PDB file of C-alpha atoms in Angstrom:
ATOM      1  CA  ASP A   1      -1.697   3.504  10.082  1.00 34.00           C
ATOM      2  CA  GLU A   2      -0.509   2.294  13.502  1.00 38.00           C
ATOM      3  CA  VAL A   3       2.990   3.480  14.151  1.00 37.00           C
ATOM      4  CA  ARG A   4       4.885   0.498  15.443  1.00 39.00           C
ATOM      5  CA  THR A   5       8.406   2.029  15.681  1.00 39.00           C
ATOM      6  CA  LYS A   6       9.760   4.292  18.362  1.00 38.00           C
ATOM      7  CA  GLN A   7      11.853   7.274  17.779  1.00 37.00           C
ATOM      8  CA  THR A   8      15.627   6.594  18.133  1.00 41.00           C
ATOM      9  CA  ASN A   9      18.583   8.856  18.613  1.00 45.00           C
ATOM     10  CA  ILE A  10      20.446   7.817  15.382  1.00 59.00           C
ATOM     11  CA  SER A  11      22.249  10.769  13.941  1.00 53.00           C
ATOM     12  CA  ASP A  12      21.332  12.369  10.753  1.00 65.00           C
ATOM     13  CA  LYS A  13      23.779  10.496   8.591  1.00 78.00           C
ATOM     14  CA  SER A  14      22.823   8.448   5.744  1.00 83.00           C
ATOM     15  CA  ILE A  15      21.725   4.826   6.435  1.00 87.00           C
ATOM     16  CA  LEU A  16      24.644   3.683   4.036  1.00 85.00           C
ATOM     17  CA  GLU A  17      26.982   5.164   6.631  1.00 87.00           C
ATOM     18  CA  TRP A  18      25.304   3.399   9.694  1.00 90.00           C
ATOM     19  CA  THR A  19      27.660   1.357  11.770  1.00 92.00           C
ATOM     20  CA  TYR A  20      26.341  -1.898  13.332  1.00 92.00           C
ATOM     21  CA  GLU A  21      25.710  -0.035  16.485  1.00 94.00           C
ATOM     22  CA  ASP A  22      23.398   2.341  14.621  1.00 92.00           C
ATOM     23  CA  VAL A  23      21.500  -0.649  13.246  1.00 93.00           C
ATOM     24  CA  ILE A  24      21.208  -2.165  16.679  1.00 93.00           C
ATOM     25  CA  SER A  25      19.973   1.078  18.023  1.00 91.00           C
ATOM     26  CA  TRP A  26      17.364   1.284  15.328  1.00 90.00           C
ATOM     27  CA  MET A  27      16.269  -2.353  15.910  1.00 90.00           C
ATOM     28  CA  LYS A  28      15.793  -1.788  19.596  1.00 89.00           C
ATOM     29  CA  GLY A  29      13.384   1.059  18.728  1.00 86.00           C
ATOM     30  CA  ILE A  30      11.014  -1.493  16.963  1.00 84.00           C
ATOM     31  CA  ASP A  31       8.515  -3.043  19.146  1.00 81.00           C
ATOM     32  CA  ASP A  32       8.246  -6.527  17.787  1.00 79.00           C
ATOM     33  CA  ILE A  33      11.990  -7.421  17.479  1.00 86.00           C
ATOM     34  CA  SER A  34      13.207  -9.962  19.998  1.00 87.00           C
ATOM     35  CA  GLU A  35      16.562  -9.606  21.800  1.00 90.00           C
ATOM     36  CA  ASP A  36      17.601 -12.730  20.082  1.00 90.00           C
ATOM     37  CA  ILE A  37      17.264 -11.394  16.578  1.00 91.00           C
ATOM     38  CA  THR A  38      18.873  -8.096  17.728  1.00 91.00           C
ATOM     39  CA  LYS A  39      21.791 -10.144  19.156  1.00 93.00           C
ATOM     40  CA  ASN A  40      22.151 -12.160  15.849  1.00 92.00           C
ATOM     41  CA  PHE A  41      22.534  -8.691  13.963  1.00 93.00           C
ATOM     42  CA  GLU A  42      24.907  -7.538  16.612  1.00 94.00           C
ATOM     43  CA  GLU A  43      27.120 -10.633  16.355  1.00 94.00           C
ATOM     44  CA  ASN A  44      27.100 -10.565  12.544  1.00 95.00           C
ATOM     45  CA  LYS A  45      27.865  -6.666  12.778  1.00 95.00           C
ATOM     46  CA  VAL A  46      25.209  -5.789  10.176  1.00 94.00           C
ATOM     47  CA  ALA A  47      25.899  -2.219   9.079  1.00 92.00           C
ATOM     48  CA  GLY A  48      23.521   0.147   7.423  1.00 90.00           C
ATOM     49  CA  ASN A  49      24.597  -0.686   3.980  1.00 89.00           C
ATOM     50  CA  GLN A  50      24.239  -4.398   4.594  1.00 91.00           C
ATOM     51  CA  LEU A  51      20.880  -3.926   6.232  1.00 91.00           C
ATOM     52  CA  LEU A  52      19.424  -2.244   3.092  1.00 89.00           C
ATOM     53  CA  ALA A  53      20.745  -5.260   1.097  1.00 89.00           C
ATOM     54  CA  LEU A  54      19.084  -7.848   3.129  1.00 89.00           C
ATOM     55  CA  GLY A  55      16.174  -9.592   1.483  1.00 88.00           C
ATOM     56  CA  LYS A  56      13.824 -12.272   2.902  1.00 90.00           C
ATOM     57  CA  ASP A  57      16.596 -14.901   2.820  1.00 91.00           C
ATOM     58  CA  GLY A  58      19.119 -12.856   4.519  1.00 90.00           C
ATOM     59  CA  LEU A  59      16.716 -11.966   7.294  1.00 92.00           C
ATOM     60  CA  GLN A  60      15.934 -15.618   7.725  1.00 92.00           C
ATOM     61  CA  ASP A  61      19.613 -16.465   7.934  1.00 92.00           C
ATOM     62  CA  LEU A  62      19.801 -13.815  10.798  1.00 92.00           C
ATOM     63  CA  GLY A  63      17.062 -15.665  12.779  1.00 91.00           C
ATOM     64  CA  VAL A  64      13.871 -13.812  11.514  1.00 91.00           C
ATOM     65  CA  THR A  65      11.705 -17.007  10.950  1.00 90.00           C
ATOM     66  CA  GLN A  66       8.141 -15.737  11.801  1.00 91.00           C
ATOM     67  CA  LYS A  67       6.516 -14.777   8.502  1.00 91.00           C
ATOM     68  CA  GLY A  68       4.679 -11.818   9.910  1.00 91.00           C
ATOM     69  CA  LEU A  69       7.796 -10.435  11.608  1.00 90.00           C
ATOM     70  CA  LEU A  70       9.764 -11.086   8.430  1.00 91.00           C
ATOM     71  CA  TYR A  71       7.583  -9.082   6.232  1.00 92.00           C
ATOM     72  CA  PHE A  72       7.038  -6.370   8.873  1.00 91.00           C
ATOM     73  CA  LEU A  73      10.956  -6.043   9.181  1.00 92.00           C
ATOM     74  CA  LEU A  74      11.319  -5.962   5.294  1.00 92.00           C
ATOM     75  CA  LYS A  75       8.641  -3.094   5.275  1.00 92.00           C
ATOM     76  CA  GLU A  76      10.539  -1.184   8.007  1.00 90.00           C
ATOM     77  CA  ILE A  77      13.881  -1.552   6.066  1.00 90.00           C
ATOM     78  CA  LYS A  78      12.003  -0.247   2.995  1.00 89.00           C
ATOM     79  CA  LYS A  79      10.822   2.739   4.923  1.00 87.00           C
ATOM     80  CA  LEU A  80      14.514   3.429   6.018  1.00 85.00           C
ATOM     81  CA  GLU A  81      15.696   3.174   2.378  1.00 84.00           C
ATOM     82  CA  GLU A  82      12.856   5.651   1.285  1.00 81.00           C
ATOM     83  CA  MET A  83      13.814   8.086   4.049  1.00 78.00           C
ATOM     84  CA  ASP A  84      17.356   7.991   3.043  1.00 74.00           C
ATOM     85  CA  GLU A  85      16.477   8.709  -0.589  1.00 69.00           C
ATOM     86  CA  CYS A  86      14.132  11.591   0.111  1.00 58.00           C
ATOM     87  CA  PRO A  87      15.840  14.053   2.646  1.00 56.00           C
ATOM     88  CA  VAL A  88      13.514  16.426   4.464  1.00 54.00           C
ATOM     89  CA  THR A  89      13.694  20.028   3.525  1.00 55.00           C
ATOM     90  CA  PHE A  90      12.726  22.362   6.200  1.00 59.00           C
ATOM     91  CA  ILE A  91      11.250  25.742   4.909  1.00 63.00           C
ATOM     92  CA  GLU A  92      10.452  28.423   7.419  1.00 65.00           C
ATOM     93  CA  HIS A  93       6.897  29.640   7.653  1.00 74.00           C
ATOM     94  CA  SER A  94       6.497  33.214   6.632  1.00 82.00           C
ATOM     95  CA  PRO A  95       3.057  34.852   6.565  1.00 88.00           C
ATOM     96  CA  TYR A  96       4.559  37.805   4.749  1.00 90.00           C
ATOM     97  CA  CYS A  97       5.889  35.614   1.931  1.00 91.00           C
ATOM     98  CA  PHE A  98       2.729  33.508   1.644  1.00 90.00           C
ATOM     99  CA  GLY A  99       0.565  36.521   1.755  1.00 92.00           C
ATOM    100  CA  LYS A 100       2.464  38.061  -1.212  1.00 93.00           C
ATOM    101  CA  ILE A 101       2.271  34.750  -3.178  1.00 93.00           C
ATOM    102  CA  VAL A 102      -1.425  34.282  -2.526  1.00 94.00           C
ATOM    103  CA  ASP A 103      -2.317  37.892  -3.261  1.00 95.00           C
ATOM    104  CA  TYR A 104      -0.493  37.705  -6.635  1.00 95.00           C
ATOM    105  CA  LEU A 105      -2.064  34.375  -7.608  1.00 94.00           C
ATOM    106  CA  ARG A 106      -5.539  35.669  -6.718  1.00 95.00           C
ATOM    107  CA  LEU A 107      -4.926  38.815  -8.803  1.00 96.00           C
ATOM    108  CA  LYS A 108      -3.673  36.643 -11.790  1.00 94.00           C
ATOM    109  CA  ALA A 109      -6.710  34.383 -11.530  1.00 95.00           C
ATOM    110  CA  ALA A 110      -9.114  37.444 -11.362  1.00 96.00           C
ATOM    111  CA  PHE A 111      -7.484  39.015 -14.416  1.00 96.00           C
ATOM    112  CA  LYS A 112      -7.638  35.775 -16.381  1.00 95.00           C
ATOM    113  CA  ARG A 113     -11.453  35.577 -15.565  1.00 96.00           C
ATOM    114  CA  GLY A 114     -11.901  39.099 -16.589  1.00 96.00           C
ATOM    115  CA  LEU A 115     -12.805  40.301 -13.042  1.00 96.00           C
ATOM    116  CA  ILE A 116     -10.148  42.977 -13.057  1.00 96.00           C
ATOM    117  CA  SER A 117      -8.853  44.897 -16.017  1.00 96.00           C
ATOM    118  CA  PHE A 118      -5.191  44.935 -15.367  1.00 94.00           C
ATOM    119  CA  ASP A 119      -2.509  42.273 -15.434  1.00 94.00           C
ATOM    120  CA  PRO A 120      -1.058  42.377 -11.944  1.00 95.00           C
ATOM    121  CA  ALA A 121       2.638  43.277 -11.517  1.00 93.00           C
ATOM    122  CA  ARG A 122       4.982  40.759  -9.907  1.00 93.00           C
ATOM    123  CA  PRO A 123       4.966  40.958  -6.011  1.00 94.00           C
ATOM    124  CA  ILE A 124       7.002  43.813  -4.630  1.00 93.00           C
ATOM    125  CA  VAL A 125       8.921  42.307  -1.619  1.00 94.00           C
ATOM    126  CA  ARG A 126      10.703  44.106   1.137  1.00 92.00           C
ATOM    127  CA  GLU A 127      14.467  44.107   0.716  1.00 93.00           C
ATOM    128  CA  ALA A 128      14.936  42.215   3.971  1.00 89.00           C
ATOM    129  CA  GLU A 129      12.519  39.505   2.832  1.00 89.00           C
ATOM    130  CA  LYS A 130      13.671  38.847  -0.704  1.00 90.00           C
ATOM    131  CA  GLY A 131      15.982  35.989   0.123  1.00 89.00           C
ATOM    132  CA  ARG A 132      13.260  34.192   2.148  1.00 88.00           C
ATOM    133  CA  PHE A 133      10.614  35.086  -0.533  1.00 92.00           C
ATOM    134  CA  GLU A 134      12.732  33.421  -3.237  1.00 90.00           C
ATOM    135  CA  LYS A 135      13.399  30.341  -1.142  1.00 87.00           C
ATOM    136  CA  VAL A 136       9.738  29.882  -0.303  1.00 89.00           C
ATOM    137  CA  VAL A 137       8.586  30.396  -4.023  1.00 90.00           C
ATOM    138  CA  LYS A 138      11.232  28.056  -5.286  1.00 88.00           C
ATOM    139  CA  TYR A 139      10.292  25.360  -2.802  1.00 84.00           C
ATOM    140  CA  PHE A 140       6.542  25.435  -3.435  1.00 86.00           C
ATOM    141  CA  PHE A 141       6.897  26.197  -7.146  1.00 87.00           C
ATOM    142  CA  PRO A 142       9.879  24.157  -8.336  1.00 85.00           C
ATOM    143  CA  GLY A 143      11.715  24.494 -11.452  1.00 85.00           C
ATOM    144  CA  GLU A 144      10.431  26.736 -14.110  1.00 88.00           C
ATOM    145  CA  SER A 145       7.118  27.320 -12.393  1.00 87.00           C
ATOM    146  CA  SER A 146       8.798  29.593  -9.874  1.00 89.00           C
ATOM    147  CA  GLN A 147       9.567  32.021 -12.689  1.00 90.00           C
ATOM    148  CA  PHE A 148       5.902  32.749 -12.951  1.00 87.00           C
ATOM    149  CA  ILE A 149       6.043  34.561  -9.620  1.00 91.00           C
ATOM    150  CA  LEU A 150       9.679  35.700  -9.467  1.00 89.00           C
ATOM    151  CA  ASN A 151      10.262  37.191 -12.960  1.00 83.00           C
TER     152      ASN A 151
END
């Protein structure tokens, strides 16, 4: 996929909280949006919550008349909406934690296949790493599946 939008410096707030200035800043980062269309959005003070509510007719009312641009902008708005619904979770990389998880899972698989005669114990984690280990396990094994490793 060709990336057609540029990064903008809009804060991390929800799109529903965007001011019309935030919307204009976002629009200026999209290659194919003309100044006239951006100006129409600015004159109408289209805020983030209103942007998400715009459909084909609303965009046409704001001067988006070219079919290709109309559907491209609808797609970009949809991407914004999806990004707002699915916040990014940053999880720090820890070779120690990943090593413990992978070693445990390998031993469990070997036991299940009869390659080793003992059921491996849960990983023993250094005290200083316990919080990080639990966070990593819960991120990669959400819900009850994390208990397979943690308990």
